[in-house]
Amino acid sequence: MMNELTKIKGIGPKYVSVLNKLDIYSINDLVTHYPFRYEFLNRTDLSSITEEDKVVIDGKIDSTPLSKTIRQGLNRMSFRLNCDSKMVGITIFNRNFLKKQLTIGTNIIVLGKYVKEKNTIIATDIKIGILQGGSKILPVYHCTSGITSKNLNSFINMTLLEYGNEIIDYIPEEFQKKYKLTNKKTCLNIVHNPTTKEKLKEAIDRLKYEELFEFMFKINYLKLKHKNELTGLNRKIDKDKINKFISNIGFELTQDQQKAIDVIINDLEAKPRMNRLLQGDVGSGKTIVSFVALFANFLSGYQGAMMAPTEILAQQHFDNLKEYLKKYDIKIQLLIGSIKSTEKKKIYQELETGKIDIIIGTHALIQDDVKYSNLGLVITDEQHRFGVHQRANLQNKGFMPDVLYMSATPIPRTYALTLFGDMDVTNIREIPKGRQKVETIIKDNKHIKDVLQMMYNELLNGHQIYVIAPLVEENENTELVNVYQLKEKMITAFNNKYEIDIVHGKMKSKDKERTMAAFKIGNIKILISTTVVEVGVDVPNATCIVIFNADRFGLSTLHQLRGRVGRGNSKSTCILISDSDTKRLEIMQNEYDGFKISEEDFKLRGHGDLFGTKQSGDMTFKIADVKQDYNILEKAKEDSLKYLEDKSNQEENIKNIIISSIENA
Ligand code: ADP
Ligand code: MG
């Protein structure tokens, strides 16, 4: 396959596949494969060194390197180095391949250990160059087998040299001038070959600003687009039928739920397209709100689609919705990746011809071959896992479908306003009546017997239990527990009296579903799992969750996990097992508000955990970090909006590039 990367000297098909492994597919990907850290080398003063110390020095090679094979696979090379008119011996092992470059007079930097009595350095690394002003900054890249930091750096430099002028700069001239920014090519050069800390910081900040500018431009673009679109669907919704449906759901809605429903119905009827984020803490009851929305959409004659981040969750929504709507003549269909392709084809057909009224599924719903007859509403559950491009793609599916996003991952308000700035936001803060606080207990491994006793009491009461482990498989490098180990432990502890099973992310989805279904109907008493049960799973009879190695999880994750219990009317418990970092875990004992917990987590750990995994679409910036760079983000938000609204602006080019990247998502 031809790839633009092969245009670069030294990169052939073999390197292309290695680079692909690093998610590098284009010239732009390559030059923005930023170092993840830098090594700061400072010249050591050899005269002040004590025996066997690590040193960094530079100098000119003074003698031709002599190499010697000591045994197979081990060779040694030695030569003299002239550093600042002082001679020092250099010895390095297994670097014969460098010999050609190490000619007399070449400037090199040597890292290694100084053996004073022999006036020799046992080098661990040799680099061509000098320590300018006594120091050097070395970029260190994420690598994979088949490529080194050094390879990457030289490919990048080659690329910058030849194609540096073709790289698109997303910062419009007006802001380049305003902030007196250095041009992009220079900044890329600095970031990959820094000379001083000051220049490096300046270059990094500029690239961060650009990245955030482009991102906020998209958000603002979507926002303005929605604001100006008055071409949404025209519909009337029969409120009596809605109320009748609500009166049959078996519980009374909270005020916040009712309010959310009113707002959504209003959005559906109003001419502009709905673009709303429904945020609510775990257990606040977002699902039923979305079901009412789907029902209302059906009543007004349109198809509805609901997208969940996991198959387990899609299945759960499907089962629940079917149950709620069983008295109505509505065709509801599940579409997930594991469905046979012949079956899928039939589903696609029925979607296109309008036979299916409501479809529930995973990402499968936004694949290109999925076409709808008259899609009127799209709902995505656990929205934080979908990126801006996916959002845009989804909206481009129907004619003008209304869109509702739901998220249980509370994001600190300021960030939400920025990152979801293109949406209207509704919050459900009230927790349904009759719910009791989940008692949260911290235990160390020494007191595991107490934990087992508590679990036993729950089982005797006919309740079910989640047990969470951080790992699926054994890992030699850690002492973390895995699900299989725990299963054995639990079987022994409870004398094989209770059904125990496992569910984890690496299982086939069919098997996952079967296990989840069995847990749901109570055939499994103890479900051992990784964090796959983190989002959304709802089994009210489960009243206890035991989390091993709890210190390994972020507080937001723990909060989500804790939210799996306390869903019925019985008292529930969350047991955090940990031998360390209990101070942090204590926050969980006193705080039950997901928003506050996420703020704490944010302070302690940064956004990594808060926004779920790396998959979380938007949060994985290449150089910016939403938490650290919040000031730059704010600036980028303001500037991009100003730029977008400014009609007199000449640089349509940049606008068009960014816009087409989302319109064609
Ligand atoms: P989440 O907001 O975390 O998605 P769910 O929608 O899964 O929460 O709701 C959690 C549980 O609470 C479900 O079992 C649901 O049926 C129940 N529930 C929702 N709303 C109410 C309510 N107003 N009163 C009682 N139970 C409710
Ligand atoms: Mg949910």
XYZ file of C-alpha atoms and ligand atoms in Angstrom:
693
model
C 0.000 0.000 0.000
C 1.303 3.409 -0.947
C 1.588 5.736 1.949
C 2.787 9.298 2.092
C 5.254 8.288 4.790
C 7.297 6.427 2.174
C 8.076 9.781 0.567
C 10.486 10.351 3.412
C 14.055 9.244 2.967
C 14.806 6.140 4.980
C 11.189 5.126 5.440
C 10.200 2.036 3.511
C 7.219 -0.306 3.867
C 8.790 -1.960 6.884
C 9.118 1.265 8.823
C 5.648 2.299 7.703
C 4.146 -0.674 9.487
C 6.239 0.026 12.582
C 5.118 3.665 12.545
C 1.514 2.584 12.090
C 1.823 0.726 15.355
C 2.532 4.068 16.961
C -0.584 5.501 15.317
C 1.499 7.389 12.817
C -0.088 7.289 9.374
C 0.790 10.617 7.833
C 3.464 13.256 7.717
C 1.427 15.302 10.119
C 1.135 12.391 12.559
C 4.874 11.947 12.378
C 5.887 15.514 13.125
C 3.334 15.694 15.929
C 4.588 12.496 17.522
C 5.900 14.583 20.382
C 8.502 13.456 22.873
C 6.742 12.283 26.009
C 9.664 13.510 28.096
C 13.086 15.043 27.832
C 16.424 14.096 29.256
C 18.337 17.074 30.537
C 22.062 16.461 30.291
C 24.465 18.726 32.164
C 28.198 18.499 31.744
C 29.911 16.951 34.751
C 33.074 18.449 36.176
C 35.340 15.398 36.239
C 37.796 16.886 38.715
C 35.146 17.081 41.408
C 33.897 13.575 40.902
C 33.969 10.867 43.533
C 34.609 7.243 42.648
C 32.116 5.483 40.338
C 29.770 8.317 39.674
C 27.384 8.808 36.786
C 28.719 11.439 34.430
C 27.878 13.286 31.252
C 30.734 14.838 29.308
C 31.539 15.913 25.787
C 34.701 16.227 23.781
C 36.576 15.415 20.609
C 37.648 11.882 19.775
C 41.421 11.723 20.066
C 42.257 8.189 18.984
C 40.807 5.673 16.563
C 38.523 3.310 18.496
C 39.929 -0.152 19.040
C 37.435 -2.942 19.255
C 37.767 -6.379 20.667
C 35.477 -9.373 20.727
C 35.410 -10.763 24.216
C 33.112 -13.647 23.450
C 30.192 -14.238 21.146
C 27.678 -11.442 21.577
C 30.015 -9.288 23.603
C 32.460 -6.815 22.182
C 34.246 -3.843 23.595
C 35.403 -0.626 22.015
C 37.909 1.788 23.582
C 39.299 5.168 22.581
C 40.588 8.416 23.992
C 38.485 11.519 24.342
C 39.794 15.029 24.575
C 37.506 17.023 26.777
C 38.538 20.536 27.406
C 42.209 19.583 26.885
C 41.943 16.832 29.440
C 42.223 13.272 28.189
C 39.902 10.562 29.406
C 39.508 6.953 28.324
C 36.169 5.746 27.011
C 35.046 2.139 26.970
C 31.720 0.989 25.588
C 30.285 -2.473 25.039
C 28.407 -3.780 22.010
C 28.511 -0.605 19.947
C 30.733 -1.749 17.149
C 28.158 -0.488 14.714
C 29.050 3.058 15.764
C 32.685 2.614 14.839
C 32.404 4.204 11.412
C 31.030 7.399 12.880
C 33.576 7.615 15.656
C 36.470 9.069 13.742
C 39.198 11.237 15.182
C 38.025 14.793 15.665
C 34.309 13.955 15.948
C 32.444 15.712 18.734
C 30.543 13.347 20.961
C 28.597 13.315 24.188
C 29.256 10.438 26.528
C 27.000 9.159 29.293
C 28.326 6.634 31.731
C 30.194 5.854 34.902
C 33.542 7.410 35.709
C 36.166 5.108 37.177
C 38.584 7.562 38.693
C 41.601 5.360 39.273
C 41.653 4.361 35.615
C 40.579 7.793 34.402
C 38.068 5.964 32.224
C 34.372 6.235 31.563
C 32.399 3.025 31.090
C 29.880 4.509 28.698
C 26.239 3.519 28.547
C 25.534 5.760 25.611
C 27.348 7.866 23.062
C 25.713 10.612 21.060
C 27.171 12.674 18.274
C 27.248 16.373 19.178
C 28.337 18.788 21.852
C 26.830 20.046 25.073
C 26.175 23.607 24.071
C 26.722 25.892 27.047
C 27.396 22.790 29.053
C 23.988 21.163 28.629
C 21.825 19.305 26.185
C 18.190 18.367 26.105
C 17.352 15.022 24.587
C 13.853 14.170 23.409
C 12.511 10.770 24.448
C 9.684 9.299 22.371
C 7.186 6.531 22.831
C 8.633 3.721 20.771
C 7.779 0.214 19.795
C 9.914 -2.723 18.747
C 11.733 -2.025 15.514
C 12.277 1.662 16.126
C 14.242 3.769 18.592
C 13.866 7.288 19.888
C 16.832 8.173 17.762
C 15.288 6.733 14.568
C 12.125 8.627 15.244
C 13.960 11.846 15.861
C 15.913 11.562 12.646
C 12.805 10.674 10.606
C 11.044 13.643 12.091
C 13.942 15.964 11.350
C 14.174 14.697 7.805
C 10.455 15.291 7.377
C 10.592 18.785 8.817
C 13.450 19.631 6.516
C 11.699 18.473 3.382
C 8.035 19.030 4.133
C 8.122 21.461 7.025
C 6.652 24.242 4.963
C 3.653 22.197 3.906
C 2.446 21.518 7.441
C -0.798 23.292 8.116
C -0.790 25.929 10.796
C -4.226 26.272 12.337
C -3.597 29.543 14.080
C -4.940 32.450 12.030
C -2.567 35.293 11.370
C -4.421 37.733 13.553
C -3.606 35.645 16.647
C -0.088 34.877 15.514
C 0.470 38.612 15.471
C -1.415 39.307 18.649
C 0.638 36.835 20.669
C 3.849 37.319 18.666
C 4.041 33.617 17.994
C 6.998 31.884 16.442
C 6.063 30.053 13.268
C 4.953 26.482 13.483
C 7.803 24.832 11.653
C 10.318 26.477 13.974
C 8.336 25.375 17.008
C 8.187 21.797 15.778
C 11.918 21.938 15.255
C 12.450 23.177 18.782
C 10.182 20.599 20.349
C 12.054 17.799 18.629
C 15.514 19.361 19.039
C 15.424 21.696 21.991
C 18.408 23.801 22.905
C 17.195 25.630 25.996
C 14.399 25.075 28.466
C 12.987 28.527 27.846
C 12.686 28.110 24.106
C 11.251 24.643 24.600
C 8.513 25.898 26.879
C 7.593 28.670 24.501
C 7.378 26.245 21.593
C 5.298 23.758 23.564
C 2.871 26.453 24.668
C 2.414 27.590 21.125
C 1.657 24.084 19.900
C -0.733 23.539 22.795
C -2.555 26.713 21.942
C -2.858 25.625 18.340
C -4.166 22.201 19.256
C -6.745 23.654 21.620
C -7.652 26.367 19.139
C -8.485 23.766 16.522
C -10.479 21.749 19.041
C -12.430 24.706 20.385
C -13.024 25.921 16.875
C -14.857 22.679 16.169
C -16.879 22.888 19.355
C -17.816 26.477 18.625
C -18.574 25.674 15.040
C -21.005 22.939 16.048
C -22.559 25.274 18.568
C -23.169 28.064 16.074
C -24.368 25.595 13.518
C -27.035 24.320 15.886
C -28.025 27.793 16.877
C -28.623 28.792 13.304
C -30.333 25.629 12.201
C -34.018 26.179 12.311
C -34.663 23.313 9.990
C -35.226 20.687 12.656
C -38.188 18.350 12.674
C -41.698 19.585 12.903
C -43.769 17.506 15.235
C -46.500 17.384 17.814
C -46.362 15.030 20.718
C -49.452 13.687 22.474
C -48.833 14.561 26.158
C -51.680 12.380 27.395
C -50.054 9.310 25.945
C -46.750 10.311 27.532
C -48.375 10.748 30.929
C -50.121 7.427 30.606
C -46.831 5.738 29.844
C -45.186 7.423 32.826
C -47.973 6.395 35.177
C -47.264 2.775 34.303
C -43.541 2.628 34.952
C -43.936 1.405 38.515
C -42.308 4.248 40.422
C -42.742 7.937 40.788
C -40.376 10.156 38.878
C -38.223 12.560 40.817
C -38.783 16.242 40.175
C -35.503 16.457 38.294
C -36.480 13.554 36.071
C -39.849 15.125 35.313
C -38.180 18.440 34.556
C -35.700 16.781 32.242
C -38.542 15.051 30.404
C -40.427 18.316 30.007
C -37.378 20.066 28.631
C -36.697 17.238 26.182
C -40.284 17.045 24.920
C -40.145 20.772 24.466
C -36.915 20.412 22.489
C -38.445 17.698 20.325
C -41.409 19.865 19.429
C -39.424 23.044 18.921
C -38.142 23.862 15.498
C -34.390 24.002 16.200
C -32.670 20.716 16.458
C -32.197 19.382 19.978
C -28.587 19.076 21.059
C -28.732 18.356 24.736
C -26.467 16.792 27.313
C -28.254 15.101 30.192
C -25.871 14.805 33.103
C -26.753 12.914 36.219
C -24.925 11.102 38.912
C -24.963 7.301 38.935
C -28.348 5.976 39.941
C -30.137 9.256 39.323
C -32.349 7.527 36.780
C -31.341 8.877 33.408
C -32.405 5.761 31.552
C -36.121 6.172 32.082
C -35.866 9.769 30.916
C -34.288 8.596 27.693
C -36.963 5.936 27.273
C -39.701 8.530 27.562
C -37.861 10.535 24.908
C -37.728 7.503 22.606
C -41.419 6.862 23.171
C -42.304 10.491 22.477
C -40.245 10.393 19.314
C -42.060 7.238 18.222
C -45.436 8.849 18.886
C -44.547 11.664 16.549
C -43.812 9.187 13.793
C -40.040 8.868 13.694
C -37.426 6.187 14.199
C -35.217 6.394 17.260
C -31.705 5.130 17.925
C -29.930 4.646 21.200
C -26.219 4.029 21.395
C -24.378 2.580 24.389
C -20.626 2.229 24.940
C -20.671 -1.517 25.676
C -22.658 -4.485 24.458
C -23.657 -5.349 28.011
C -25.222 -1.961 28.405
C -26.909 -2.026 25.003
C -28.416 -5.399 25.865
C -29.636 -4.094 29.207
C -31.292 -1.054 27.670
C -32.860 -3.250 25.016
C -34.308 -5.685 27.561
C -35.642 -2.881 29.746
C -37.162 -0.860 26.964
C -38.876 -3.929 25.562
C -40.363 -4.612 28.956
C -41.621 -1.032 29.345
C -43.084 -0.962 25.864
C -44.473 -4.477 25.701
C -48.073 -3.262 25.655
C -47.433 -1.121 22.623
C -47.061 -2.171 19.046
C -43.515 -0.905 18.602
C -40.740 -2.813 16.872
C -37.555 -2.590 18.887
C -34.321 -4.125 17.660
C -30.884 -4.751 19.142
C -27.835 -4.248 16.926
C -24.428 -5.163 18.259
C -21.178 -6.331 16.716
C -21.634 -9.954 17.650
C -24.832 -10.402 15.651
C -24.390 -12.665 12.605
C -23.854 -10.805 9.380
C -26.884 -12.325 7.642
C -28.996 -11.160 10.543
C -27.359 -7.749 10.363
C -28.198 -7.365 6.711
C -31.819 -8.009 7.519
C -31.703 -5.400 10.270
C -30.136 -2.823 7.932
C -32.886 -3.482 5.464
C -35.618 -3.143 8.047
C -34.072 0.069 9.280
C -33.951 1.505 5.824
C -37.511 0.551 5.026
C -38.750 1.826 8.358
C -39.928 -1.513 9.723
C -37.864 -1.015 12.859
C -39.096 1.759 15.128
C -36.394 1.854 17.734
C -32.882 0.470 17.493
C -30.490 0.026 20.376
C -26.848 -0.813 19.936
C -23.197 0.039 20.190
C -20.965 1.903 17.742
C -22.392 -0.455 15.148
C -25.222 2.059 14.793
C -23.033 4.672 13.163
C -21.262 2.446 10.694
C -21.484 3.643 7.127
C -23.775 0.908 5.836
C -26.440 1.732 8.399
C -29.150 3.839 6.816
C -32.386 4.959 8.324
C -35.805 5.582 6.889
C -36.671 8.593 9.010
C -34.440 8.955 11.996
C -35.862 11.505 14.407
C -33.926 11.032 17.620
C -30.491 9.791 18.514
C -29.514 9.110 22.113
C -26.018 8.247 23.275
C -25.536 6.858 26.737
C -22.288 7.565 28.563
C -21.494 10.338 26.156
C -18.007 11.006 27.459
C -16.794 8.050 25.482
C -17.743 9.590 22.188
C -15.561 12.197 20.582
C -16.471 15.318 18.677
C -16.088 13.560 15.345
C -18.380 10.769 16.394
C -20.875 13.318 17.600
C -20.791 15.021 14.253
C -20.988 11.746 12.351
C -24.021 10.687 14.283
C -25.853 13.889 13.632
C -25.114 13.619 9.953
C -26.975 10.294 9.812
C -30.557 11.352 9.784
C -32.268 14.182 8.058
C -32.206 16.410 11.060
C -32.478 14.152 14.053
C -32.643 15.566 17.527
C -29.761 14.442 19.686
C -29.619 13.656 23.382
C -26.361 12.780 25.108
C -26.281 11.230 28.543
C -23.347 11.126 30.894
C -22.859 9.824 34.397
C -19.295 10.975 34.580
C -19.650 14.303 36.218
C -17.187 16.676 34.740
C -16.274 19.775 36.706
C -18.528 22.528 35.515
C -15.954 24.723 33.901
C -14.597 21.873 31.853
C -18.027 20.718 30.854
C -18.889 24.167 29.602
C -15.809 24.209 27.481
C -15.650 20.673 26.192
C -19.367 20.255 25.720
C -19.773 23.915 24.947
C -21.752 23.073 21.829
C -24.614 21.580 23.829
C -27.408 22.598 26.127
C -26.992 20.956 29.490
C -29.591 19.526 31.876
C -28.586 18.123 35.240
C -30.362 15.509 37.331
C -29.035 15.972 40.825
C -31.810 14.397 42.826
C -31.524 10.722 43.722
C -34.803 8.713 43.788
C -36.640 8.483 47.097
C -36.086 5.502 49.359
C -32.479 5.148 48.365
C -30.068 4.795 51.205
C -26.496 5.922 51.142
C -24.150 3.122 50.264
C -22.071 2.570 53.347
C -18.420 2.704 52.372
C -15.885 0.705 54.347
C -12.107 0.561 53.961
C -10.349 -2.667 54.953
C -6.812 -3.907 54.620
C -5.941 -7.429 53.559
C -5.284 -8.490 57.113
C -8.976 -8.101 57.830
C -10.251 -10.016 54.846
C -12.120 -12.412 57.166
C -14.389 -9.552 58.270
C -15.090 -8.820 54.644
C -15.996 -12.419 53.922
C -18.298 -12.422 56.931
C -20.083 -9.314 55.666
C -20.427 -10.890 52.260
C -21.810 -14.042 53.810
C -24.477 -12.080 55.652
C -25.587 -10.480 52.406
C -25.770 -13.847 50.689
C -27.832 -15.269 53.549
C -30.297 -12.430 52.984
C -30.682 -13.516 49.382
C -28.693 -10.604 48.000
C -26.020 -10.597 45.344
C -22.481 -9.279 45.304
C -20.019 -7.728 42.884
C -16.330 -8.386 43.427
C -13.933 -6.211 41.450
C -10.313 -6.978 40.589
C -7.936 -4.712 38.693
C -6.608 -7.476 36.451
C -7.924 -10.209 34.203
C -4.820 -12.325 34.060
C -1.880 -12.938 36.224
C 0.866 -10.438 35.727
C 4.330 -11.289 36.938
C 5.240 -7.710 37.543
C 2.612 -6.870 40.085
C 0.978 -8.229 43.136
C -2.417 -7.073 42.000
C -5.132 -9.665 42.176
C -6.869 -11.000 39.102
C -10.390 -12.265 38.554
C -9.472 -15.953 38.328
C -7.548 -15.879 41.570
C -10.496 -14.246 43.271
C -12.895 -16.803 41.927
C -10.857 -19.593 43.502
C -10.677 -17.692 46.755
C -14.413 -17.082 46.859
C -15.281 -20.664 46.037
C -13.146 -21.836 48.943
C -14.359 -19.167 51.318
C -18.030 -19.942 50.722
C -17.625 -23.694 50.537
C -18.818 -23.870 46.981
C -22.331 -23.065 48.190
C -23.025 -20.087 45.952
C -22.831 -19.664 42.200
C -19.834 -17.574 41.320
C -18.841 -16.409 37.865
C -16.586 -14.045 36.020
C -17.089 -11.319 33.454
C -14.297 -9.266 31.916
C -13.517 -7.205 28.867
C -11.488 -9.854 27.074
C -14.362 -12.331 26.966
C -16.443 -12.872 23.846
C -19.445 -10.641 24.016
C -21.824 -13.599 23.802
C -20.270 -15.081 26.923
C -20.297 -11.731 28.670
C -23.957 -11.328 27.939
C -24.849 -14.802 29.090
C -23.077 -14.225 32.383
C -24.603 -10.788 32.907
C -28.042 -12.149 32.147
C -27.566 -14.945 34.664
C -26.471 -12.433 37.281
C -29.439 -10.253 36.531
C -31.978 -12.993 37.151
C -30.128 -14.112 40.270
C -28.632 -17.350 39.008
C -25.191 -16.044 39.838
C -24.726 -14.799 43.387
C -21.224 -13.412 43.203
C -20.062 -11.737 40.034
C -16.344 -11.247 39.785
C -15.364 -8.623 37.312
C -12.982 -5.988 36.115
C -14.266 -2.470 35.621
C -16.471 -3.575 32.721
C -19.351 -3.247 35.129
C -18.251 0.311 35.764
C -20.846 2.009 33.669
C -24.554 1.641 33.704
C -25.175 -1.974 34.697
C -28.305 -2.208 36.814
C -29.069 -5.138 39.130
C -31.073 -3.846 42.114
C -30.723 -7.064 44.116
C -26.956 -6.619 44.260
C -26.314 -4.898 47.568
C -22.614 -5.258 48.087
C -19.559 -4.451 46.042
C -16.086 -5.466 47.144
C -13.212 -3.773 45.343
C -9.757 -5.297 45.615
C -6.639 -3.152 45.210
C -8.942 -0.181 45.490
C -5.995 2.206 45.587
C -5.355 1.363 41.940
C -8.527 3.059 40.812
C -9.374 6.696 40.441
C -12.057 8.086 42.715
C -14.453 8.661 39.840
C -14.130 5.043 38.827
C -14.723 3.951 42.406
C -17.770 6.184 42.536
C -19.108 4.625 39.348
C -18.443 1.158 40.721
C -20.130 2.028 43.995
C -23.099 3.186 41.955
C -23.713 -0.426 40.907
C -25.197 -1.054 44.354
C -27.767 0.854 46.366
C -30.190 0.644 43.465
C -32.983 -1.101 45.313
C -34.474 -0.406 48.702
C -32.104 -2.497 50.796
C -29.118 -1.106 52.594
C -25.985 -1.503 50.514
C -22.277 -1.617 51.196
C -19.155 -0.802 49.272
C -15.969 -2.343 50.644
C -12.657 -0.924 49.493
C -9.764 -3.269 50.105
C -6.373 -1.680 50.171
C -3.153 -1.699 52.121
C -2.040 1.704 50.928
C -3.173 5.170 49.930
C -6.106 4.925 52.303
C -6.094 8.693 52.892
C -7.297 9.220 49.371
C -9.840 6.438 49.700
C -11.280 8.089 52.788
C -12.725 10.768 50.530
C -15.103 8.050 49.363
C -16.419 7.563 52.891
C -17.454 11.153 53.280
C -18.400 12.195 49.797
C -21.316 10.856 47.804
C -21.730 13.614 45.288
C -20.198 12.506 42.008
C -19.476 16.065 40.991
C -17.491 16.766 44.134
C -15.661 13.451 43.878
C -14.681 14.215 40.335
C -13.327 17.594 41.423
C -11.223 15.867 44.068
C -10.054 13.290 41.597
C -9.222 15.993 39.158
C -7.078 17.725 41.721
C -5.320 14.526 42.682
C -4.853 12.714 39.415
C -5.519 14.967 36.514
C -7.963 14.136 33.790
C -6.616 10.684 32.972
C -9.077 8.792 35.043
C -11.867 11.285 35.088
C -12.683 10.925 31.466
C -12.541 7.178 31.534
C -9.957 5.376 29.515
C -7.799 6.551 26.686
C -10.689 5.753 24.374
C -12.532 8.753 25.610
C -12.630 10.515 22.308
C -11.718 14.103 22.873
C -9.592 14.100 25.920
C -6.533 12.653 24.318
C -4.771 15.702 23.074
C -1.352 15.192 21.615
C 0.394 17.919 23.493
C -2.166 19.822 25.536
C -3.495 18.691 28.892
C -6.896 20.041 29.790
C -6.113 20.294 33.449
C -2.692 21.867 33.282
C -3.463 24.010 30.327
C -6.810 25.324 31.329
C -5.743 28.925 30.793
C -4.650 28.200 27.273
C -7.910 26.353 26.694
C -9.937 29.371 27.796
C -7.956 31.622 25.524
C -8.380 29.210 22.630
C -12.096 29.077 23.276
C -12.487 32.825 23.192
C -10.223 33.357 20.211
C -11.752 30.629 18.086
C -15.240 31.934 18.717
C -14.222 35.451 17.829
C -12.545 34.198 14.694
C -15.541 32.136 13.698
C -17.980 34.978 14.152
C -15.840 37.515 12.371
C -17.235 37.726 8.875
C -14.589 40.089 7.559
C -11.902 37.563 8.073
C -9.695 36.777 5.156
C -8.292 33.426 6.035
C -11.205 31.293 4.946
C -8.684 28.603 4.241
C -8.133 27.539 7.840
C -11.831 27.656 8.545
C -12.583 25.426 5.621
C -9.994 22.878 6.531
C -11.255 22.501 10.060
C -14.893 22.572 9.076
C -14.533 19.953 6.385
C -12.759 17.710 8.863
C -15.890 17.503 10.950
C -18.487 17.716 8.227
C -16.947 14.635 6.650
C -16.456 12.804 9.912
P -28.366 6.024 35.818
O -28.745 7.458 35.882
O -27.154 5.714 36.613
O -28.297 5.519 34.411
P -30.595 4.270 35.974
O -31.375 4.966 34.950
O -29.948 2.998 35.598
O -29.518 5.252 36.573
O -31.510 4.065 37.253
C -31.065 3.374 38.380
C -32.159 2.546 38.985
O -33.124 3.386 39.606
C -32.950 1.708 38.002
O -33.205 0.462 38.567
C -34.210 2.492 37.773
O -35.278 1.665 37.416
C -34.422 3.107 39.138
N -35.143 4.381 39.134
C -35.031 5.364 38.251
N -35.810 6.411 38.573
C -36.432 6.070 39.726
C -37.365 6.734 40.567
N -37.817 7.957 40.303
N -37.791 6.078 41.677
C -37.322 4.851 41.957
N -36.456 4.172 41.196
C -36.006 4.768 40.090
Mg -27.081 4.782 32.958
